[in-house]
PDB file of C-alpha atoms and ligand atoms in Angstrom:
ATOM      1  CA  MET A   1      68.317 -24.513 -32.175  1.00 80.00           C
ATOM      2  CA  LYS A   2      65.939 -24.981 -29.347  1.00 93.00           C
ATOM      3  CA  HIS A   3      67.098 -24.448 -26.172  1.00 98.00           C
ATOM      4  CA  LEU A   4      65.394 -24.431 -22.452  1.00 98.00           C
ATOM      5  CA  LEU A   5      66.756 -21.425 -20.967  1.00 98.00           C
ATOM      6  CA  SER A   6      63.058 -20.258 -19.734  1.00 98.00           C
ATOM      7  CA  ILE A   7      59.855 -21.821 -18.789  1.00 98.00           C
ATOM      8  CA  SER A   8      58.911 -19.315 -22.038  1.00 98.00           C
ATOM      9  CA  ASP A   9      60.705 -21.695 -24.146  1.00 98.00           C
ATOM     10  CA  LEU A  10      58.027 -24.437 -23.908  1.00 97.00           C
ATOM     11  CA  SER A  11      54.619 -24.204 -25.089  1.00 97.00           C
ATOM     12  CA  THR A  12      51.916 -25.367 -22.810  1.00 97.00           C
ATOM     13  CA  LYS A  13      51.319 -28.434 -25.214  1.00 96.00           C
ATOM     14  CA  GLU A  14      55.042 -29.303 -25.040  1.00 96.00           C
ATOM     15  CA  ILE A  15      54.926 -29.168 -21.004  1.00 97.00           C
ATOM     16  CA  ILE A  16      52.251 -31.307 -21.128  1.00 97.00           C
ATOM     17  CA  SER A  17      53.717 -33.816 -23.452  1.00 96.00           C
ATOM     18  CA  ILE A  18      57.167 -33.631 -20.997  1.00 97.00           C
ATOM     19  CA  LEU A  19      54.806 -34.337 -18.022  1.00 97.00           C
ATOM     20  CA  GLU A  20      53.175 -37.185 -19.762  1.00 97.00           C
ATOM     21  CA  LEU A  21      56.451 -38.653 -20.645  1.00 97.00           C
ATOM     22  CA  ALA A  22      57.924 -38.220 -17.326  1.00 98.00           C
ATOM     23  CA  GLU A  23      55.005 -39.814 -15.447  1.00 98.00           C
ATOM     24  CA  LYS A  24      55.300 -42.901 -18.340  1.00 97.00           C
ATOM     25  CA  LEU A  25      59.151 -43.012 -17.382  1.00 97.00           C
ATOM     26  CA  LYS A  26      58.697 -43.110 -13.677  1.00 98.00           C
ATOM     27  CA  ASP A  27      56.051 -46.093 -14.233  1.00 98.00           C
ATOM     28  CA  GLU A  28      58.361 -47.873 -16.338  1.00 97.00           C
ATOM     29  CA  ARG A  29      61.198 -47.534 -13.745  1.00 98.00           C
ATOM     30  CA  GLU A  30      58.834 -48.543 -10.775  1.00 98.00           C
ATOM     31  CA  LYS A  31      58.325 -51.688 -12.617  1.00 98.00           C
ATOM     32  CA  GLY A  32      61.951 -52.235 -13.328  1.00 98.00           C
ATOM     33  CA  ILE A  33      61.885 -51.441 -17.005  1.00 97.00           C
ATOM     34  CA  LEU A  34      64.647 -48.993 -18.005  1.00 97.00           C
ATOM     35  CA  LYS A  35      64.736 -48.375 -22.156  1.00 96.00           C
ATOM     36  CA  GLU A  36      67.821 -46.720 -23.997  1.00 96.00           C
ATOM     37  CA  TYR A  37      66.062 -43.848 -25.284  1.00 96.00           C
ATOM     38  CA  LEU A  38      69.350 -41.531 -25.523  1.00 97.00           C
ATOM     39  CA  LYS A  39      71.708 -44.681 -26.465  1.00 96.00           C
ATOM     40  CA  ASN A  40      74.955 -43.219 -27.216  1.00 95.00           C
ATOM     41  CA  LYS A  41      74.066 -39.331 -26.440  1.00 97.00           C
ATOM     42  CA  ASN A  42      76.296 -37.326 -24.652  1.00 98.00           C
ATOM     43  CA  LEU A  43      75.246 -34.238 -22.152  1.00 98.00           C
ATOM     44  CA  ALA A  44      77.902 -32.085 -20.845  1.00 98.00           C
ATOM     45  CA  MET A  45      77.073 -30.496 -17.398  1.00 98.00           C
ATOM     46  CA  ILE A  46      78.542 -27.221 -16.327  1.00 98.00           C
ATOM     47  CA  PHE A  47      78.392 -26.209 -12.616  1.00 98.00           C
ATOM     48  CA  GLU A  48      79.292 -22.741 -11.586  1.00 98.00           C
ATOM     49  CA  LEU A  49      77.713 -23.186  -8.720  1.00 98.00           C
ATOM     50  CA  PRO A  50      77.389 -26.066  -6.148  1.00 98.00           C
ATOM     51  CA  SER A  51      74.336 -28.963  -6.696  1.00 98.00           C
ATOM     52  CA  THR A  52      73.058 -32.031  -5.205  1.00 98.00           C
ATOM     53  CA  ARG A  53      69.698 -32.676  -6.685  1.00 98.00           C
ATOM     54  CA  THR A  54      70.515 -31.075 -10.459  1.00 98.00           C
ATOM     55  CA  ARG A  55      73.850 -32.961 -10.919  1.00 98.00           C
ATOM     56  CA  ILE A  56      73.028 -36.467  -9.394  1.00 98.00           C
ATOM     57  CA  SER A  57      69.270 -36.367 -11.390  1.00 98.00           C
ATOM     58  CA  PHE A  58      70.634 -35.100 -14.877  1.00 98.00           C
ATOM     59  CA  GLU A  59      73.409 -37.841 -14.352  1.00 98.00           C
ATOM     60  CA  ILE A  60      71.636 -40.692 -13.296  1.00 98.00           C
ATOM     61  CA  ALA A  61      69.022 -39.974 -15.992  1.00 98.00           C
ATOM     62  CA  MET A  62      71.576 -39.868 -18.741  1.00 98.00           C
ATOM     63  CA  LEU A  63      73.044 -43.204 -17.382  1.00 98.00           C
ATOM     64  CA  GLU A  64      69.341 -45.022 -17.522  1.00 98.00           C
ATOM     65  CA  LEU A  65      68.561 -43.697 -20.730  1.00 98.00           C
ATOM     66  CA  GLY A  66      71.732 -45.567 -22.168  1.00 97.00           C
ATOM     67  CA  GLY A  67      73.679 -42.091 -22.748  1.00 98.00           C
ATOM     68  CA  HIS A  68      76.633 -40.738 -20.848  1.00 98.00           C
ATOM     69  CA  ALA A  69      77.016 -37.330 -18.885  1.00 98.00           C
ATOM     70  CA  LEU A  70      79.932 -35.192 -18.170  1.00 98.00           C
ATOM     71  CA  TYR A  71      80.120 -33.294 -14.766  1.00 98.00           C
ATOM     72  CA  LEU A  72      82.456 -30.288 -15.597  1.00 98.00           C
ATOM     73  CA  ASN A  73      83.095 -27.625 -12.877  1.00 98.00           C
ATOM     74  CA  TRP A  74      83.654 -23.990 -14.052  1.00 97.00           C
ATOM     75  CA  ASN A  75      86.905 -23.598 -12.405  1.00 96.00           C
ATOM     76  CA  ASP A  76      88.404 -26.734 -13.844  1.00 96.00           C
ATOM     77  CA  LEU A  77      87.498 -25.530 -17.655  1.00 97.00           C
ATOM     78  CA  GLN A  78      89.685 -23.159 -19.253  1.00 97.00           C
ATOM     79  CA  LEU A  79      86.376 -20.873 -18.496  1.00 97.00           C
ATOM     80  CA  GLY A  80      87.884 -20.457 -14.962  1.00 95.00           C
ATOM     81  CA  ARG A  81      90.897 -19.084 -16.627  1.00 96.00           C
ATOM     82  CA  GLY A  82      89.119 -16.595 -18.932  1.00 96.00           C
ATOM     83  CA  GLU A  83      88.389 -18.251 -22.324  1.00 98.00           C
ATOM     84  CA  PRO A  84      85.512 -16.743 -23.759  1.00 98.00           C
ATOM     85  CA  ILE A  85      81.842 -18.350 -23.406  1.00 98.00           C
ATOM     86  CA  LYS A  86      81.350 -17.987 -26.959  1.00 98.00           C
ATOM     87  CA  ASP A  87      84.788 -19.931 -27.721  1.00 98.00           C
ATOM     88  CA  THR A  88      83.941 -22.878 -25.015  1.00 98.00           C
ATOM     89  CA  ALA A  89      80.345 -22.920 -26.212  1.00 98.00           C
ATOM     90  CA  ARG A  90      81.291 -23.828 -29.956  1.00 98.00           C
ATOM     91  CA  VAL A  91      84.087 -26.025 -28.874  1.00 98.00           C
ATOM     92  CA  ILE A  92      81.816 -28.096 -26.494  1.00 98.00           C
ATOM     93  CA  SER A  93      79.071 -28.421 -28.664  1.00 96.00           C
ATOM     94  CA  ARG A  94      81.428 -30.162 -31.099  1.00 98.00           C
ATOM     95  CA  TYR A  95      81.695 -33.150 -28.740  1.00 98.00           C
ATOM     96  CA  VAL A  96      78.131 -33.526 -26.938  1.00 98.00           C
ATOM     97  CA  ASN A  97      74.637 -33.577 -28.195  1.00 98.00           C
ATOM     98  CA  ALA A  98      73.389 -31.196 -25.456  1.00 98.00           C
ATOM     99  CA  VAL A  99      74.765 -29.186 -22.570  1.00 98.00           C
ATOM    100  CA  MET A 100      73.198 -28.280 -18.921  1.00 98.00           C
ATOM    101  CA  ILE A 101      74.507 -25.205 -16.991  1.00 98.00           C
ATOM    102  CA  ARG A 102      74.266 -24.035 -13.854  1.00 98.00           C
ATOM    103  CA  ALA A 103      75.827 -20.375 -13.752  1.00 98.00           C
ATOM    104  CA  ARG A 104      75.416 -17.106 -11.762  1.00 98.00           C
ATOM    105  CA  LYS A 105      74.278 -15.151 -14.401  1.00 98.00           C
ATOM    106  CA  HIS A 106      71.416 -15.880 -16.736  1.00 98.00           C
ATOM    107  CA  SER A 107      73.384 -13.606 -19.171  1.00 98.00           C
ATOM    108  CA  THR A 108      76.117 -16.483 -19.039  1.00 98.00           C
ATOM    109  CA  ILE A 109      73.760 -19.111 -20.082  1.00 98.00           C
ATOM    110  CA  GLU A 110      72.120 -17.058 -22.918  1.00 98.00           C
ATOM    111  CA  GLU A 111      75.690 -16.365 -24.357  1.00 98.00           C
ATOM    112  CA  PHE A 112      76.336 -19.900 -24.349  1.00 98.00           C
ATOM    113  CA  ALA A 113      73.224 -20.831 -26.031  1.00 98.00           C
ATOM    114  CA  LYS A 114      73.597 -18.208 -28.464  1.00 98.00           C
ATOM    115  CA  TYR A 115      77.203 -19.765 -29.722  1.00 98.00           C
ATOM    116  CA  SER A 116      76.119 -23.285 -29.050  1.00 98.00           C
ATOM    117  CA  SER A 117      75.409 -25.873 -32.098  1.00 97.00           C
ATOM    118  CA  VAL A 118      73.438 -28.322 -29.699  1.00 97.00           C
ATOM    119  CA  PRO A 119      70.495 -27.679 -27.159  1.00 98.00           C
ATOM    120  CA  VAL A 120      71.136 -25.881 -24.017  1.00 98.00           C
ATOM    121  CA  ILE A 121      69.338 -26.447 -20.880  1.00 98.00           C
ATOM    122  CA  ASN A 122      69.288 -24.072 -17.703  1.00 98.00           C
ATOM    123  CA  GLY A 123      70.375 -26.024 -14.976  1.00 99.00           C
ATOM    124  CA  LEU A 124      69.452 -22.739 -12.772  1.00 99.00           C
ATOM    125  CA  SER A 125      70.482 -19.116 -13.009  1.00 98.00           C
ATOM    126  CA  ASP A 126      69.847 -16.207 -10.944  1.00 98.00           C
ATOM    127  CA  LEU A 127      66.462 -15.461 -13.244  1.00 98.00           C
ATOM    128  CA  GLU A 128      64.989 -19.279 -13.212  1.00 99.00           C
ATOM    129  CA  HIS A 129      64.931 -22.693 -12.725  1.00 99.00           C
ATOM    130  CA  PRO A 130      63.044 -24.149 -15.214  1.00 98.00           C
ATOM    131  CA  CYS A 131      64.020 -27.821 -14.776  1.00 98.00           C
ATOM    132  CA  GLN A 132      62.821 -27.788 -11.213  1.00 99.00           C
ATOM    133  CA  ILE A 133      59.524 -26.491 -12.283  1.00 98.00           C
ATOM    134  CA  ILE A 134      58.973 -29.473 -14.750  1.00 98.00           C
ATOM    135  CA  ALA A 135      59.652 -31.599 -11.417  1.00 99.00           C
ATOM    136  CA  ASP A 136      57.219 -29.556  -9.440  1.00 99.00           C
ATOM    137  CA  LEU A 137      54.313 -29.805 -11.712  1.00 98.00           C
ATOM    138  CA  LEU A 138      54.727 -33.546 -11.805  1.00 98.00           C
ATOM    139  CA  THR A 139      54.434 -33.391  -8.122  1.00 98.00           C
ATOM    140  CA  ILE A 140      51.610 -31.071  -8.148  1.00 98.00           C
ATOM    141  CA  LYS A 141      49.824 -33.408 -10.822  1.00 98.00           C
ATOM    142  CA  GLU A 142      50.497 -36.603  -8.738  1.00 98.00           C
ATOM    143  CA  LYS A 143      49.372 -35.194  -5.421  1.00 98.00           C
ATOM    144  CA  LYS A 144      46.524 -33.162  -6.855  1.00 98.00           C
ATOM    145  CA  GLY A 145      45.218 -34.885  -9.915  1.00 98.00           C
ATOM    146  CA  LYS A 146      45.399 -31.665 -11.863  1.00 97.00           C
ATOM    147  CA  LEU A 147      47.287 -28.459 -12.469  1.00 97.00           C
ATOM    148  CA  SER A 148      44.521 -26.180 -13.827  1.00 95.00           C
ATOM    149  CA  GLU A 149      42.714 -24.159 -10.936  1.00 92.00           C
ATOM    150  CA  ILE A 150      45.326 -25.242  -8.369  1.00 97.00           C
ATOM    151  CA  LYS A 151      46.073 -22.514  -5.780  1.00 98.00           C
ATOM    152  CA  ILE A 152      49.781 -22.173  -4.767  1.00 98.00           C
ATOM    153  CA  ALA A 153      50.730 -19.773  -2.014  1.00 98.00           C
ATOM    154  CA  TRP A 154      54.505 -18.897  -2.950  1.00 98.00           C
ATOM    155  CA  ILE A 155      55.752 -17.597   0.922  1.00 99.00           C
ATOM    156  CA  GLY A 156      59.101 -15.574   0.848  1.00 98.00           C
ATOM    157  CA  ASP A 157      61.727 -14.588  -1.848  1.00 98.00           C
ATOM    158  CA  GLY A 158      60.522 -13.828  -5.212  1.00 98.00           C
ATOM    159  CA  ASN A 159      63.299 -15.718  -6.745  1.00 98.00           C
ATOM    160  CA  ASN A 160      64.311 -17.784  -9.742  1.00 98.00           C
ATOM    161  CA  VAL A 161      62.182 -20.637  -8.431  1.00 99.00           C
ATOM    162  CA  CYS A 162      59.307 -18.171  -8.278  1.00 98.00           C
ATOM    163  CA  ASN A 163      59.758 -16.588 -11.501  1.00 98.00           C
ATOM    164  CA  SER A 164      59.692 -20.113 -13.409  1.00 98.00           C
ATOM    165  CA  LEU A 165      56.456 -21.199 -11.488  1.00 98.00           C
ATOM    166  CA  ILE A 166      54.675 -18.076 -12.351  1.00 98.00           C
ATOM    167  CA  LEU A 167      55.806 -18.497 -16.067  1.00 98.00           C
ATOM    168  CA  ALA A 168      54.340 -22.017 -15.526  1.00 98.00           C
ATOM    169  CA  SER A 169      51.198 -20.858 -13.663  1.00 97.00           C
ATOM    170  CA  ALA A 170      50.390 -18.645 -16.607  1.00 97.00           C
ATOM    171  CA  LYS A 171      50.730 -21.514 -19.460  1.00 97.00           C
ATOM    172  CA  LEU A 172      48.705 -23.909 -17.314  1.00 96.00           C
ATOM    173  CA  GLY A 173      46.303 -22.035 -15.604  1.00 95.00           C
ATOM    174  CA  MET A 174      47.184 -22.251 -11.898  1.00 97.00           C
ATOM    175  CA  LYS A 175      46.908 -19.474  -9.547  1.00 97.00           C
ATOM    176  CA  MET A 176      49.669 -18.251  -7.594  1.00 98.00           C
ATOM    177  CA  GLU A 177      49.368 -15.858  -4.379  1.00 98.00           C
ATOM    178  CA  ILE A 178      53.042 -14.555  -3.680  1.00 98.00           C
ATOM    179  CA  ALA A 179      53.705 -13.352  -0.322  1.00 98.00           C
ATOM    180  CA  CYS A 180      57.179 -11.602  -0.019  1.00 98.00           C
ATOM    181  CA  PRO A 181      58.527  -8.453   1.767  1.00 98.00           C
ATOM    182  CA  ALA A 182      58.911  -4.992  -0.227  1.00 98.00           C
ATOM    183  CA  GLY A 183      62.018  -5.538  -2.434  1.00 98.00           C
ATOM    184  CA  TYR A 184      61.741  -9.256  -2.866  1.00 98.00           C
ATOM    185  CA  GLU A 185      59.102  -9.183  -5.586  1.00 98.00           C
ATOM    186  CA  PRO A 186      59.728 -11.570  -8.368  1.00 98.00           C
ATOM    187  CA  ASN A 187      61.413 -10.137 -11.709  1.00 98.00           C
ATOM    188  CA  GLU A 188      59.136  -7.145 -12.866  1.00 98.00           C
ATOM    189  CA  ASN A 189      58.475  -8.759 -16.370  1.00 98.00           C
ATOM    190  CA  ILE A 190      57.596 -12.120 -15.265  1.00 98.00           C
ATOM    191  CA  LEU A 191      55.354 -10.804 -12.820  1.00 98.00           C
ATOM    192  CA  LYS A 192      53.929  -8.996 -15.579  1.00 97.00           C
ATOM    193  CA  ILE A 193      53.074 -12.015 -17.606  1.00 97.00           C
ATOM    194  CA  GLY A 194      51.831 -13.664 -14.661  1.00 97.00           C
ATOM    195  CA  MET A 195      49.165 -10.975 -13.679  1.00 96.00           C
ATOM    196  CA  ASN A 196      48.316 -10.099 -17.418  1.00 96.00           C
ATOM    197  CA  ALA A 197      47.277 -13.925 -17.367  1.00 94.00           C
ATOM    198  CA  GLY A 198      44.740 -13.286 -14.341  1.00 91.00           C
ATOM    199  CA  LYS A 199      46.952 -16.041 -12.737  1.00 89.00           C
ATOM    200  CA  VAL A 200      49.022 -13.870  -9.991  1.00 97.00           C
ATOM    201  CA  LYS A 201      48.312 -11.869  -7.100  1.00 97.00           C
ATOM    202  CA  LEU A 202      51.318 -10.405  -4.819  1.00 98.00           C
ATOM    203  CA  THR A 203      50.310  -9.724  -0.785  1.00 98.00           C
ATOM    204  CA  ARG A 204      52.757  -8.814   1.875  1.00 98.00           C
ATOM    205  CA  ASN A 205      50.727 -11.164   4.069  1.00 98.00           C
ATOM    206  CA  PRO A 206      51.672 -14.832   4.210  1.00 98.00           C
ATOM    207  CA  LYS A 207      48.340 -15.650   6.369  1.00 98.00           C
ATOM    208  CA  GLU A 208      46.361 -14.315   3.238  1.00 98.00           C
ATOM    209  CA  ALA A 209      48.213 -15.902   0.646  1.00 98.00           C
ATOM    210  CA  VAL A 210      47.799 -19.503   2.101  1.00 98.00           C
ATOM    211  CA  LEU A 211      43.849 -18.939   2.640  1.00 97.00           C
ATOM    212  CA  ASN A 212      42.456 -21.881   0.378  1.00 97.00           C
ATOM    213  CA  ALA A 213      45.791 -23.015  -1.032  1.00 98.00           C
ATOM    214  CA  ASP A 214      46.372 -26.525  -2.199  1.00 98.00           C
ATOM    215  CA  VAL A 215      50.192 -25.934  -2.472  1.00 98.00           C
ATOM    216  CA  ILE A 216      52.297 -24.034  -0.207  1.00 98.00           C
ATOM    217  CA  TYR A 217      55.637 -23.070  -1.531  1.00 99.00           C
ATOM    218  CA  THR A 218      58.876 -21.884   0.106  1.00 99.00           C
ATOM    219  CA  ASP A 219      62.380 -21.631  -1.055  1.00 99.00           C
ATOM    220  CA  VAL A 220      65.655 -20.149   0.871  1.00 98.00           C
ATOM    221  CA  TRP A 221      65.745 -16.807   1.778  1.00 98.00           C
ATOM    222  CA  THR A 222      69.394 -16.259   0.584  1.00 98.00           C
ATOM    223  CA  SER A 223      69.835 -17.867  -2.892  1.00 98.00           C
ATOM    224  CA  MET A 224      73.245 -18.907  -4.127  1.00 98.00           C
ATOM    225  CA  GLY A 225      75.518 -15.902  -4.995  1.00 97.00           C
ATOM    226  CA  GLN A 226      73.687 -13.745  -2.282  1.00 98.00           C
ATOM    227  CA  GLU A 227      75.680 -14.712   0.630  1.00 97.00           C
ATOM    228  CA  ARG A 228      76.967 -11.438   1.396  1.00 98.00           C
ATOM    229  CA  GLU A 229      73.015 -10.285   1.725  1.00 98.00           C
ATOM    230  CA  ARG A 230      72.711 -12.824   4.301  1.00 98.00           C
ATOM    231  CA  ASP A 231      72.118 -10.898   7.588  1.00 98.00           C
ATOM    232  CA  LYS A 232      69.788  -8.393   6.167  1.00 98.00           C
ATOM    233  CA  ARG A 233      67.937 -11.118   4.443  1.00 98.00           C
ATOM    234  CA  LEU A 234      67.471 -12.552   7.568  1.00 98.00           C
ATOM    235  CA  ARG A 235      66.089  -9.425   9.193  1.00 98.00           C
ATOM    236  CA  ASP A 236      63.753  -8.583   6.030  1.00 98.00           C
ATOM    237  CA  PHE A 237      62.155 -12.210   5.965  1.00 98.00           C
ATOM    238  CA  GLN A 238      60.931 -12.247   9.686  1.00 98.00           C
ATOM    239  CA  GLY A 239      57.346 -13.203   9.338  1.00 98.00           C
ATOM    240  CA  TYR A 240      57.638 -15.097   6.225  1.00 98.00           C
ATOM    241  CA  GLN A 241      58.355 -18.925   7.873  1.00 98.00           C
ATOM    242  CA  VAL A 242      56.183 -21.604   7.076  1.00 98.00           C
ATOM    243  CA  ASN A 243      55.439 -22.957  10.122  1.00 98.00           C
ATOM    244  CA  MET A 244      52.662 -25.299  12.014  1.00 98.00           C
ATOM    245  CA  GLU A 245      50.663 -22.152  12.315  1.00 98.00           C
ATOM    246  CA  LEU A 246      50.708 -21.168   8.610  1.00 98.00           C
ATOM    247  CA  LEU A 247      50.199 -24.440   7.679  1.00 97.00           C
ATOM    248  CA  SER A 248      46.886 -24.750   9.998  1.00 97.00           C
ATOM    249  CA  ILE A 249      45.175 -22.053   7.804  1.00 97.00           C
ATOM    250  CA  ALA A 250      45.436 -24.120   4.728  1.00 95.00           C
ATOM    251  CA  LYS A 251      44.008 -27.340   5.845  1.00 87.00           C
ATOM    252  CA  ASP A 252      44.304 -29.468   2.326  1.00 92.00           C
ATOM    253  CA  ALA A 253      47.783 -28.185   1.464  1.00 98.00           C
ATOM    254  CA  ILE A 254      50.711 -30.040   0.515  1.00 98.00           C
ATOM    255  CA  VAL A 255      53.988 -28.169   1.314  1.00 98.00           C
ATOM    256  CA  MET A 256      56.840 -28.046  -1.162  1.00 99.00           C
ATOM    257  CA  HIS A 257      60.358 -26.851  -1.203  1.00 98.00           C
ATOM    258  CA  CYS A 258      62.771 -26.682  -3.885  1.00 98.00           C
ATOM    259  CA  MET A 259      65.702 -27.825  -1.506  1.00 98.00           C
ATOM    260  CA  PRO A 260      68.138 -27.279   0.043  1.00 98.00           C
ATOM    261  CA  ALA A 261      66.094 -26.284   2.872  1.00 98.00           C
ATOM    262  CA  HIS A 262      67.369 -23.731   5.968  1.00 98.00           C
ATOM    263  CA  ARG A 263      65.093 -25.527   8.713  1.00 98.00           C
ATOM    264  CA  GLY A 264      64.773 -22.720  11.340  1.00 98.00           C
ATOM    265  CA  GLU A 265      64.970 -19.997   8.377  1.00 98.00           C
ATOM    266  CA  GLU A 266      61.965 -20.367   5.627  1.00 98.00           C
ATOM    267  CA  ILE A 267      60.686 -23.552   7.160  1.00 98.00           C
ATOM    268  CA  THR A 268      60.870 -25.435  10.240  1.00 98.00           C
ATOM    269  CA  ASP A 269      61.900 -28.889  10.853  1.00 98.00           C
ATOM    270  CA  GLU A 270      58.338 -29.736  11.874  1.00 98.00           C
ATOM    271  CA  VAL A 271      56.853 -28.797   8.817  1.00 98.00           C
ATOM    272  CA  MET A 272      59.616 -30.587   6.579  1.00 98.00           C
ATOM    273  CA  GLU A 273      58.979 -33.666   8.515  1.00 98.00           C
ATOM    274  CA  SER A 274      55.337 -33.876   8.570  1.00 98.00           C
ATOM    275  CA  ASP A 275      52.785 -35.401   6.647  1.00 97.00           C
ATOM    276  CA  ARG A 276      51.989 -32.540   4.737  1.00 98.00           C
ATOM    277  CA  SER A 277      55.586 -32.113   3.303  1.00 98.00           C
ATOM    278  CA  VAL A 278      56.097 -33.597  -0.154  1.00 98.00           C
ATOM    279  CA  VAL A 279      59.706 -32.581  -0.554  1.00 98.00           C
ATOM    280  CA  PHE A 280      61.208 -35.814  -1.058  1.00 98.00           C
ATOM    281  CA  ASP A 281      59.078 -36.937  -3.648  1.00 98.00           C
ATOM    282  CA  GLN A 282      59.426 -33.413  -5.173  1.00 98.00           C
ATOM    283  CA  ALA A 283      62.969 -34.360  -4.927  1.00 98.00           C
ATOM    284  CA  GLU A 284      62.803 -37.703  -6.596  1.00 98.00           C
ATOM    285  CA  ASN A 285      60.958 -36.333  -9.353  1.00 99.00           C
ATOM    286  CA  ARG A 286      63.580 -34.463 -10.723  1.00 99.00           C
ATOM    287  CA  LEU A 287      65.145 -37.470 -12.076  1.00 98.00           C
ATOM    288  CA  HIS A 288      61.829 -38.184 -13.943  1.00 98.00           C
ATOM    289  CA  ALA A 289      61.407 -35.031 -15.258  1.00 98.00           C
ATOM    290  CA  GLN A 290      65.123 -34.558 -16.504  1.00 98.00           C
ATOM    291  CA  LYS A 291      64.677 -37.897 -18.228  1.00 98.00           C
ATOM    292  CA  ALA A 292      61.725 -36.405 -19.990  1.00 98.00           C
ATOM    293  CA  ILE A 293      63.215 -32.978 -20.871  1.00 98.00           C
ATOM    294  CA  LEU A 294      66.260 -34.677 -21.939  1.00 98.00           C
ATOM    295  CA  ILE A 295      64.650 -36.811 -24.517  1.00 97.00           C
ATOM    296  CA  HIS A 296      62.347 -33.967 -25.680  1.00 96.00           C
ATOM    297  CA  PHE A 297      65.400 -31.729 -26.297  1.00 96.00           C
ATOM    298  CA  LEU A 298      67.600 -34.810 -27.558  1.00 94.00           C
ATOM    299  CA  SER A 299      65.796 -36.929 -29.824  1.00 86.00           C
ATOM    300  CA  GLY A 300      63.392 -36.365 -32.721  1.00 60.00           C
ATOM    301  CA  LYS A 301      63.413 -33.043 -34.581  1.00 45.00           C
ATOM    302  CA  TYR A 302      65.803 -31.668 -31.747  1.00 43.00           C
ATOM    303  CA  ILE A 303      68.633 -33.793 -32.397  1.00 37.00           C
ATOM    304  CA  SER A 304      71.421 -31.667 -34.126  1.00 37.00           C
ATOM    305  CA  ASN A 305      74.756 -33.620 -34.249  1.00 36.00           C
ATOM    306  CA  SER A 306      73.563 -37.504 -34.343  1.00 32.00           C
TER     307      SER A 306
HETATM  308  N1   CP B   1      66.841 -28.061  -6.236  1.00 75.24           N
HETATM  309  C1   CP B   1      67.860 -27.928  -6.651  1.00 75.24           C
HETATM  310  O1   CP B   1      68.417 -27.391  -7.739  1.00 75.24           O
HETATM  311  O2   CP B   1      68.891 -28.497  -6.103  1.00 75.24           O
HETATM  312  P1   CP B   1      70.431 -28.436  -6.106  1.00 75.24           P
HETATM  313  O3   CP B   1      70.930 -27.227  -6.062  1.00 75.24           O
HETATM  314  O4   CP B   1      71.206 -29.371  -5.214  1.00 75.24           O
HETATM  315  O5   CP B   1      70.599 -29.232  -7.657  1.00 75.24           O
HETATM  316  N1  NVA B   2      66.934 -20.286  -4.940  1.00 75.24           N
HETATM  317  C1  NVA B   2      67.789 -21.405  -4.701  1.00 75.24           C
HETATM  318  C2  NVA B   2      67.138 -22.534  -5.456  1.00 75.24           C
HETATM  319  C3  NVA B   2      68.507 -23.508  -4.963  1.00 75.24           C
HETATM  320  C4  NVA B   2      67.890 -24.841  -5.806  1.00 75.24           C
HETATM  321  C5  NVA B   2      68.956 -20.764  -5.452  1.00 75.24           C
HETATM  322  O1  NVA B   2      69.160 -20.089  -6.554  1.00 75.24           O
HETATM  323  O2  NVA B   2      70.280 -20.977  -4.508  1.00 75.24           O
END
């Protein structure tokens, strides 16, 4: 069974073909063409944490592809009363063609995938956010015309989004310079993969990271599930804000943020609203990327119960 738990689950060739499909679907939609590539297919979406973009883009993606998506809040399922994941996974996969899960712990999604007989897609965990990165690659390709040799400056927390972006950089030939405070580095194993591929550098200095950058990317200082650490994080991340001063160092760089953004913390309102910011195109691209991911995992050789 083929799952999408990590960017590592996709080959470079698969990522390229998903991006090409997303571009085609975006173009068709802009021309008012919607084809039912996933007619009568069902997607279960399980959320242990809140979501705006992931939830809505997956739901509309399934609808526009002729299929159906079910929103399932963790606490409304028997999971919330302690039904084991291994039972839930086997039951839900008897009803639907794929499952998307957003969970606090990556191990929860791994456990679900282990027992699922249909593809499982990671809709965000504490370790990775692979679907976000597919949309981001689509956005970078649109704005910069290529991916290979693009330099991304990551400013702030070496979190789930950063981890998936490192893995994508290693596969697609992008360079990443990550500026984060001590103690907030990306996952050690993932960082090693990026460094061994010769694509990732670490610094403590945001100004150094943004030199010659094509993309400046930031994300919240306090991710979902880390709310108790918020005060400490606010202190530790001082000096890591993406503001106009930092932008002036990298004159050609676009600014990306997976959103939701905390204006006044990791990014200023002025930067979010500036013409360098592509955050809303990036958010829109979640829809086109989700469609391509769903078609890739739900049709052809990956189809399991049709
Ligand atoms: N970027 C992202 O995943 O947003 P949501 O949390 O709103 O889904
Ligand atoms: N790093 C953020 C991403 C939200 C889409 C979080 O995990 O909360």
